[in-house]
mmCIF file of C-alpha atoms and ligand atoms in Angstrom:
data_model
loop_
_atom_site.group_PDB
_atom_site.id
_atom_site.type_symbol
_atom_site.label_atom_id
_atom_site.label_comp_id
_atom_site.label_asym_id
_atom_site.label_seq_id
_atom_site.Cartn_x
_atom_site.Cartn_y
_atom_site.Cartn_z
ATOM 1 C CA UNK A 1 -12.880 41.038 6.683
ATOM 2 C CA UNK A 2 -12.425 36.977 7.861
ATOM 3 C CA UNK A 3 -9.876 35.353 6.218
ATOM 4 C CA UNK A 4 -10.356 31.459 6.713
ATOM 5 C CA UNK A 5 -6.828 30.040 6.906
ATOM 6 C CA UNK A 6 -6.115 26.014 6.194
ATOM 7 C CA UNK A 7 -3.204 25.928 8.704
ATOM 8 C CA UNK A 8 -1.501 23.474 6.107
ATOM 9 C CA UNK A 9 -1.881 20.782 3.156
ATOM 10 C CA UNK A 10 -0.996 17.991 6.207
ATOM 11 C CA UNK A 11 -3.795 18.878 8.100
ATOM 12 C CA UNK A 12 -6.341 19.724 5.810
ATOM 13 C CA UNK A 13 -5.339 16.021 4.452
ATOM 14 C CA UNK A 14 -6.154 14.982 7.926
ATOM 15 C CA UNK A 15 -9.256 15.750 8.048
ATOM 16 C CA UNK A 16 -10.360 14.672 4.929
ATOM 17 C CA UNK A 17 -8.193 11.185 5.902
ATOM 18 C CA UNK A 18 -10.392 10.704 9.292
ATOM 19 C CA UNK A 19 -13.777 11.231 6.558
ATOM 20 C CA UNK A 20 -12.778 8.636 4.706
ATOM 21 C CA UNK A 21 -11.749 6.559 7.373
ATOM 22 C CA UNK A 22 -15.424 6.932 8.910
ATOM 23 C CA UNK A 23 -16.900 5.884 5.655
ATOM 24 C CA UNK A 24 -14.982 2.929 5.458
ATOM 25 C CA UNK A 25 -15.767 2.042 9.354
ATOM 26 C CA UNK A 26 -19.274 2.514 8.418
ATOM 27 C CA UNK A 27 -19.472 0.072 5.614
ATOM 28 C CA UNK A 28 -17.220 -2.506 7.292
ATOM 29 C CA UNK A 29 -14.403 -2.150 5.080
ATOM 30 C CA UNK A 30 -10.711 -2.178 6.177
ATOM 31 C CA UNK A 31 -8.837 -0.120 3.753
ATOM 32 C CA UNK A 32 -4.962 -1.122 3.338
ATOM 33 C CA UNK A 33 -2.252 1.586 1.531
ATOM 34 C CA UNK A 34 0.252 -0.083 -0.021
ATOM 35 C CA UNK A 35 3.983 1.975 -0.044
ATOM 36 C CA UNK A 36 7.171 1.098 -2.257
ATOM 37 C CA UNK A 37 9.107 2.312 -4.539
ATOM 38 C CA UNK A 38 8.609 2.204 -8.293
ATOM 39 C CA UNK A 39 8.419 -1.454 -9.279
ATOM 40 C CA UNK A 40 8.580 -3.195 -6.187
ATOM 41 C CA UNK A 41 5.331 -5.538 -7.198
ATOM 42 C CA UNK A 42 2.142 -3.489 -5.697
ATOM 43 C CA UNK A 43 0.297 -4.045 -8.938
ATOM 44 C CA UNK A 44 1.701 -8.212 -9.023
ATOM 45 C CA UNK A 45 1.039 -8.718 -5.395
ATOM 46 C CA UNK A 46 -2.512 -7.172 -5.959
ATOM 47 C CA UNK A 47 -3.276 -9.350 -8.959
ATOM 48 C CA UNK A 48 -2.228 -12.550 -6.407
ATOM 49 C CA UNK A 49 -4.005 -11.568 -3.785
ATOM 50 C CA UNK A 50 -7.786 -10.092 -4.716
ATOM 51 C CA UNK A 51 -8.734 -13.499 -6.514
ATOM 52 C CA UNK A 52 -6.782 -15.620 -3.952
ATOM 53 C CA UNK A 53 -8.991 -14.035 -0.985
ATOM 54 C CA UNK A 54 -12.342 -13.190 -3.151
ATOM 55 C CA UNK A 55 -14.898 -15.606 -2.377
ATOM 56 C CA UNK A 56 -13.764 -15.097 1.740
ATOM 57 C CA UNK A 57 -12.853 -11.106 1.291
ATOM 58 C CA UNK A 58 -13.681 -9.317 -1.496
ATOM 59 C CA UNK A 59 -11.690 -6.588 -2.732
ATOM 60 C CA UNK A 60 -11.435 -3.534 -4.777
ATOM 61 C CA UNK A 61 -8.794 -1.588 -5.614
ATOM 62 C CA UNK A 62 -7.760 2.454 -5.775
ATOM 63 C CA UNK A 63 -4.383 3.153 -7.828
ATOM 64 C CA UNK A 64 -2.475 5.917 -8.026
ATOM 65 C CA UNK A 65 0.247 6.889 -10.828
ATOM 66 C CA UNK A 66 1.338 10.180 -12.409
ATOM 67 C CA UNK A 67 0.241 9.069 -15.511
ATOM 68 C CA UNK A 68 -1.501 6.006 -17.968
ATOM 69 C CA UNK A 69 -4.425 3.805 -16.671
ATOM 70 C CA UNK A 70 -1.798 0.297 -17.156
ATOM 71 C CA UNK A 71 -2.486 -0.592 -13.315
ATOM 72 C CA UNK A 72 -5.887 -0.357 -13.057
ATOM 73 C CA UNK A 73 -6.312 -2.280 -17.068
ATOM 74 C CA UNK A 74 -4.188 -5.272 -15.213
ATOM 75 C CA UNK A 75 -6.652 -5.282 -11.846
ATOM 76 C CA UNK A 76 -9.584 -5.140 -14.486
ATOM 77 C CA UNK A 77 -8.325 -7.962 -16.505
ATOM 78 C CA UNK A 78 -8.361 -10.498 -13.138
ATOM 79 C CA UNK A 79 -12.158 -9.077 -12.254
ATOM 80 C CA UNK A 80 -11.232 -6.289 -9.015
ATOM 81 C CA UNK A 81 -13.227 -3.381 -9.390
ATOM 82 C CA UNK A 82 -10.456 -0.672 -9.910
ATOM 83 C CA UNK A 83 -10.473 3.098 -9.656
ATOM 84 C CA UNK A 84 -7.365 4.480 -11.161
ATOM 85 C CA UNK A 85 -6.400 8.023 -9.727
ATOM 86 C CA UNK A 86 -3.660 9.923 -11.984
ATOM 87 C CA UNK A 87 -2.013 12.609 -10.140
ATOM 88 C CA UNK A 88 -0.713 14.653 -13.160
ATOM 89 C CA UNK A 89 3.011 14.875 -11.474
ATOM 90 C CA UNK A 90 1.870 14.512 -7.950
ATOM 91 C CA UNK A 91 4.594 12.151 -6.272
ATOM 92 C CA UNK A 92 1.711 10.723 -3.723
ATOM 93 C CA UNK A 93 -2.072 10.304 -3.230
ATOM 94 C CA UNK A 94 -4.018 12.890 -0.936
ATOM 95 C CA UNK A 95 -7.197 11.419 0.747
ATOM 96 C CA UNK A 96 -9.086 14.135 -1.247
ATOM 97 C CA UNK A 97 -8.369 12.306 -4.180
ATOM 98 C CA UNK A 98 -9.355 8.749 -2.585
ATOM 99 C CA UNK A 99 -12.602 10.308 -1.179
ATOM 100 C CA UNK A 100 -13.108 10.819 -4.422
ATOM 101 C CA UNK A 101 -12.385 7.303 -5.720
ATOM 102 C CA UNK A 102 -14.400 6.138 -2.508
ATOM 103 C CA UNK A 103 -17.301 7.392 -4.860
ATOM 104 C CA UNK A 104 -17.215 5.378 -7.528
ATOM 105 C CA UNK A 105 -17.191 2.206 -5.483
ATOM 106 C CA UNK A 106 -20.004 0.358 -4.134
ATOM 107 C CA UNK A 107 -18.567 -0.059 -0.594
ATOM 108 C CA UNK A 108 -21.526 -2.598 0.366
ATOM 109 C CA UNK A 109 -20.203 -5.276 -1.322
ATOM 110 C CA UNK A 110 -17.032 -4.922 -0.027
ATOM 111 C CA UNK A 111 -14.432 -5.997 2.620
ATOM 112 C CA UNK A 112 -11.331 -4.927 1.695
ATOM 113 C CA UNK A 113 -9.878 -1.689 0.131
ATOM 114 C CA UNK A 114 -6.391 -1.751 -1.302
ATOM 115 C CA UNK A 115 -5.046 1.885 -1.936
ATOM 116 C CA UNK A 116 -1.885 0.953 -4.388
ATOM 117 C CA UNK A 117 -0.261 4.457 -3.551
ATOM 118 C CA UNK A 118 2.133 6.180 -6.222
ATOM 119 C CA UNK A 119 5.350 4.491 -6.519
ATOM 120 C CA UNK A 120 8.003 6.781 -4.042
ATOM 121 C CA UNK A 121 9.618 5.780 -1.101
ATOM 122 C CA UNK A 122 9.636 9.479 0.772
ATOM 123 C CA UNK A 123 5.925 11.191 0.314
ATOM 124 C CA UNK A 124 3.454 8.655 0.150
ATOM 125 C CA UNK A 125 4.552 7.964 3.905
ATOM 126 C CA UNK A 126 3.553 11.343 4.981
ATOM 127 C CA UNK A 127 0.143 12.072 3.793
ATOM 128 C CA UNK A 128 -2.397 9.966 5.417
ATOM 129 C CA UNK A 129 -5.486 8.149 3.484
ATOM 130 C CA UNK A 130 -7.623 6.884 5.922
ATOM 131 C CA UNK A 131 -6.269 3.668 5.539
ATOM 132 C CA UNK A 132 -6.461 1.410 8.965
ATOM 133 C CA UNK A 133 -3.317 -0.259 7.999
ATOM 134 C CA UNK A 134 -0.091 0.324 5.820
ATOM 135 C CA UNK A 135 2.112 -1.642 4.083
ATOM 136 C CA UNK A 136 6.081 -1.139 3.679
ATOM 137 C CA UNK A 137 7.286 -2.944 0.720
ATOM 138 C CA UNK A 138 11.005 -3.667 -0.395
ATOM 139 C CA UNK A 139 12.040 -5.291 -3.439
ATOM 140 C CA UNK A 140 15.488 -7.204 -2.648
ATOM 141 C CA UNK A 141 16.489 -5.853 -6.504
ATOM 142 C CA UNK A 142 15.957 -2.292 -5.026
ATOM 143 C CA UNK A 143 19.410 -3.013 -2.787
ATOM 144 C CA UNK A 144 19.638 -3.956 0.988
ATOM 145 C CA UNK A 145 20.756 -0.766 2.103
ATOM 146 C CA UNK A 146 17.087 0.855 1.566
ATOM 147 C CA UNK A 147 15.464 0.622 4.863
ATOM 148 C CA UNK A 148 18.136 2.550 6.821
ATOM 149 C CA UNK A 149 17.890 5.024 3.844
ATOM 150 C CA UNK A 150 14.634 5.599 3.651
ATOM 151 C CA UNK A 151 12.967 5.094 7.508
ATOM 152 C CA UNK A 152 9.810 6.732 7.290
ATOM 153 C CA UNK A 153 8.699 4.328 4.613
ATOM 154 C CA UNK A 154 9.090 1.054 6.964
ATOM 155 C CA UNK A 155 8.894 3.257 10.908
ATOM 156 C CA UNK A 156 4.614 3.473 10.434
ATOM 157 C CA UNK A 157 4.256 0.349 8.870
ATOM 158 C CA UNK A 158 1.775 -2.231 10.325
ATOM 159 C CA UNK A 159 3.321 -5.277 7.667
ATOM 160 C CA UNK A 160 6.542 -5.343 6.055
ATOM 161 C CA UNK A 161 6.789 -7.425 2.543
ATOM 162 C CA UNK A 162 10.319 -8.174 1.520
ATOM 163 C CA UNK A 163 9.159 -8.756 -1.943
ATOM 164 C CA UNK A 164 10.967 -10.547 -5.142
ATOM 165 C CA UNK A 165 12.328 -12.615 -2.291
ATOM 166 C CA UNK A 166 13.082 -15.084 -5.433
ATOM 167 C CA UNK A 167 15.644 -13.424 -6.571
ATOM 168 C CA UNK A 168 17.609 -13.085 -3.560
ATOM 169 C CA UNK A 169 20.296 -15.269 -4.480
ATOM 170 C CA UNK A 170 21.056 -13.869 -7.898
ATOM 171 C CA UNK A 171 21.780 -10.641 -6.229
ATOM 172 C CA UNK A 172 24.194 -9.324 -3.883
ATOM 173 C CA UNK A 173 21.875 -8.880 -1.547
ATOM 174 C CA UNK A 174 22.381 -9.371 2.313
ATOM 175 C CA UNK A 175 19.014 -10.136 3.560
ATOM 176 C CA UNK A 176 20.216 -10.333 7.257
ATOM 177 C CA UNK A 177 20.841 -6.384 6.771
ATOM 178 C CA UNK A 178 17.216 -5.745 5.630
ATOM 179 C CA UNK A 179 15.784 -7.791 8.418
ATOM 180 C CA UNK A 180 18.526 -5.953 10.899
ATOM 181 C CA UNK A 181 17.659 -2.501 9.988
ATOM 182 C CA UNK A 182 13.913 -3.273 9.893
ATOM 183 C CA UNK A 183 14.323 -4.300 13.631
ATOM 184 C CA UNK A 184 16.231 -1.225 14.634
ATOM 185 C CA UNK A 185 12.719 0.968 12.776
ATOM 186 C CA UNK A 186 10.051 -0.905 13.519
ATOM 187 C CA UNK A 187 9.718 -4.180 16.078
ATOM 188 C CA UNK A 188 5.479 -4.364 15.945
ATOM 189 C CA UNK A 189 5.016 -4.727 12.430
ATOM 190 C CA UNK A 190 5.549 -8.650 11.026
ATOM 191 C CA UNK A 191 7.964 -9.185 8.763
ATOM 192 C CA UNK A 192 6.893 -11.636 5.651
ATOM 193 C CA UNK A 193 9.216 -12.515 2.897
ATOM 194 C CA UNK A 194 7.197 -12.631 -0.724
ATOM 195 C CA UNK A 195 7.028 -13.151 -4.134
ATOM 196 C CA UNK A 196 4.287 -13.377 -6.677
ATOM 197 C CA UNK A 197 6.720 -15.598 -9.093
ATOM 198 C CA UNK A 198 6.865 -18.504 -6.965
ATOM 199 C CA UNK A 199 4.097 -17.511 -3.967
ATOM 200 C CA UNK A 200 6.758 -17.530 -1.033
ATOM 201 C CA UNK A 201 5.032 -15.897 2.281
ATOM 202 C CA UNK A 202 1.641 -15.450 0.535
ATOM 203 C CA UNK A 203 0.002 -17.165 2.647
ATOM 204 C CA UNK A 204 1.137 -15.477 5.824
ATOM 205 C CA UNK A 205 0.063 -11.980 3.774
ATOM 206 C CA UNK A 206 -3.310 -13.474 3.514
ATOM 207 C CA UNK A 207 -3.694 -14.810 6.825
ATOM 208 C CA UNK A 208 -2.074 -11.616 8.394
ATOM 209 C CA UNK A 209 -5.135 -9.422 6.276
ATOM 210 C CA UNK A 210 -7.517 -12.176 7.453
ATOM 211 C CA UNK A 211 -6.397 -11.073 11.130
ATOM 212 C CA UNK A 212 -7.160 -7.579 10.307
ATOM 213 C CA UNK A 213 -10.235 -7.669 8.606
ATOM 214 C CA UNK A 214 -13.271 -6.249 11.017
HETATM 215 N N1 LIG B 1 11.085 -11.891 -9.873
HETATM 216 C C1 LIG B 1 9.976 -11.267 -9.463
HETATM 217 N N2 LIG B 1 9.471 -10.266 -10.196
HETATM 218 C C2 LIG B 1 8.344 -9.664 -9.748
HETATM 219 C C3 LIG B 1 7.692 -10.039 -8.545
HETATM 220 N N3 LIG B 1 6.629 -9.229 -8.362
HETATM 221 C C4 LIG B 1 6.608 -8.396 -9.405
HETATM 222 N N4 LIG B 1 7.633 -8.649 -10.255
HETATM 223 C C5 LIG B 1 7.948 -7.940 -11.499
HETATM 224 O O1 LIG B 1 8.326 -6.607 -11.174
HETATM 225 C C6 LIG B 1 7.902 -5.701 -12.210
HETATM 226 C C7 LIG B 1 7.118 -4.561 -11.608
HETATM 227 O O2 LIG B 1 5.948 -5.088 -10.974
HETATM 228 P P1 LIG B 1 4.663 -4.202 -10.696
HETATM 229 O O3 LIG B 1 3.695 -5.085 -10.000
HETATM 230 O O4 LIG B 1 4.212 -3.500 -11.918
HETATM 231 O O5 LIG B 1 5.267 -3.130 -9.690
HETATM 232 P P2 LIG B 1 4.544 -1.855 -9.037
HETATM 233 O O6 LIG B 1 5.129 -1.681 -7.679
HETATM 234 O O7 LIG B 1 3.074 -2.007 -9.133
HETATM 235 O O8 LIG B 1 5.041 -0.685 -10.005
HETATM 236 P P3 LIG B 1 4.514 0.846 -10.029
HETATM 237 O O9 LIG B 1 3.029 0.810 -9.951
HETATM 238 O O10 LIG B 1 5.017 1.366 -11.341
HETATM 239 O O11 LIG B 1 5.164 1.529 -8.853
HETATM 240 C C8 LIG B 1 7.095 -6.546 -13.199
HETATM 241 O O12 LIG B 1 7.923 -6.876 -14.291
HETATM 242 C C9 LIG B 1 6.733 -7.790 -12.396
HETATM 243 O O13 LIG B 1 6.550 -8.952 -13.204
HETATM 244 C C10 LIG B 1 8.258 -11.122 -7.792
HETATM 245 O O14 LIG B 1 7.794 -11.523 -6.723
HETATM 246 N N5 LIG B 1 9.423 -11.683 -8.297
HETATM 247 MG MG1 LIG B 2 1.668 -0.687 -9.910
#
């Protein structure tokens, strides 16, 4: 008898991560997973950017969340053609589930993929999408001491987005220590301090996807 054996769920999720990533090469789309913790601003900064960049770069959006179809009603409502996944418990999304989102999108028309990943700073990090580039976000509310805490969020990252930067001074938060520990992880990725409330470092987030758009 021949037992077929997936080695594990990391590299089956390979392979179906390098599929997707071929589909996207093919249609000339560059496909960016966003990673934070709960409430960090994935769904605001999304809402800022996909009109700000649409005529130039347009945009759709895959979101995942254990449960409820809020994210993607708030994309609809500013015109990005969502795709919510819900993972039913599942504390990250698996490029099986965003080949099947990949589906329901018309790739054609598109040049940019955002992949709003489950809010959770430990497992998104680990399962690959086919994204060609990640994003690390912090919210300074979350607490400075996060990066050293949680590396393997920010160590991959190709952009960093110290987010809710507007806040910083209502908070006891010592942004030297974020930008410290960020340095210790991770010197290639650009650092850009945001926020959607008052558009701080937008522009260089736009500019910086401009760069990496093929
Ligand atoms: N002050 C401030 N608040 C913000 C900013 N960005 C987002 N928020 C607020 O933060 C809260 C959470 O924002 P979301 O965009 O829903 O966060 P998220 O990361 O998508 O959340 P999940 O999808 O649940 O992980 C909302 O109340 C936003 O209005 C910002 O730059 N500054
Ligand atoms: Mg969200």
């Amino acid at each position: 008898m021949k037992i077929n054996l997936v080695k594990n769920v990391l590299e089956a999720n390979e392979a179906a991560a390098e599929q997707n990533r071929r589909r996207l090469d093919d249609a000339c789309v560059l496909a960016v997973n966003i990673t934070s913790a709960p409430g960090s601003g994935k769904t605001s900064l999304l809402e800022a950017t996909v009109p700000a960049l649409a005529d130039e770069l347009p945009a759709a959006v895959i979101v995942g969340d254990l449960q409820t179809t809020r994210d993607a009603e708030r994309l609809a409502a500013i015109g990005a053609a969502t795709t919510q996944i819900n993972t039913e418990g599942g504390c990250h999304l698996s490029a099986a589930q965003v080949a099947k989102a990949l589906d329901t999108l018309d790739l054609t028309s598109l040049r940019l993929l955002f992949i709003e990943n489950v809010g959770n700073m430990v497992c998104p990090a680990a399962f690959d999408l086919g994204e060609h580039v990640r994003v690390a976000m912090l919210s300074v509310p979350e607490g400075d001491d996060k990066v050293a805490k949680y590396p393997t969020l920010f160590q991959p990252a190709d952009v960093i987005l110290i987010h809710k930067i507007d806040l910083v001074d209502a908070l006891d938060c010592d942004l030297a220590r974020i930008h410290a520990d960020i340095a210790k992880l991770n010197t290639r990725a650009p650092v850009f301090e945001t926020s959607t409330k008052t558009a701080a470092g937008l522009d260089q987030w736009y500019n910086w996807l401009r760069t990496k758009c093929p």
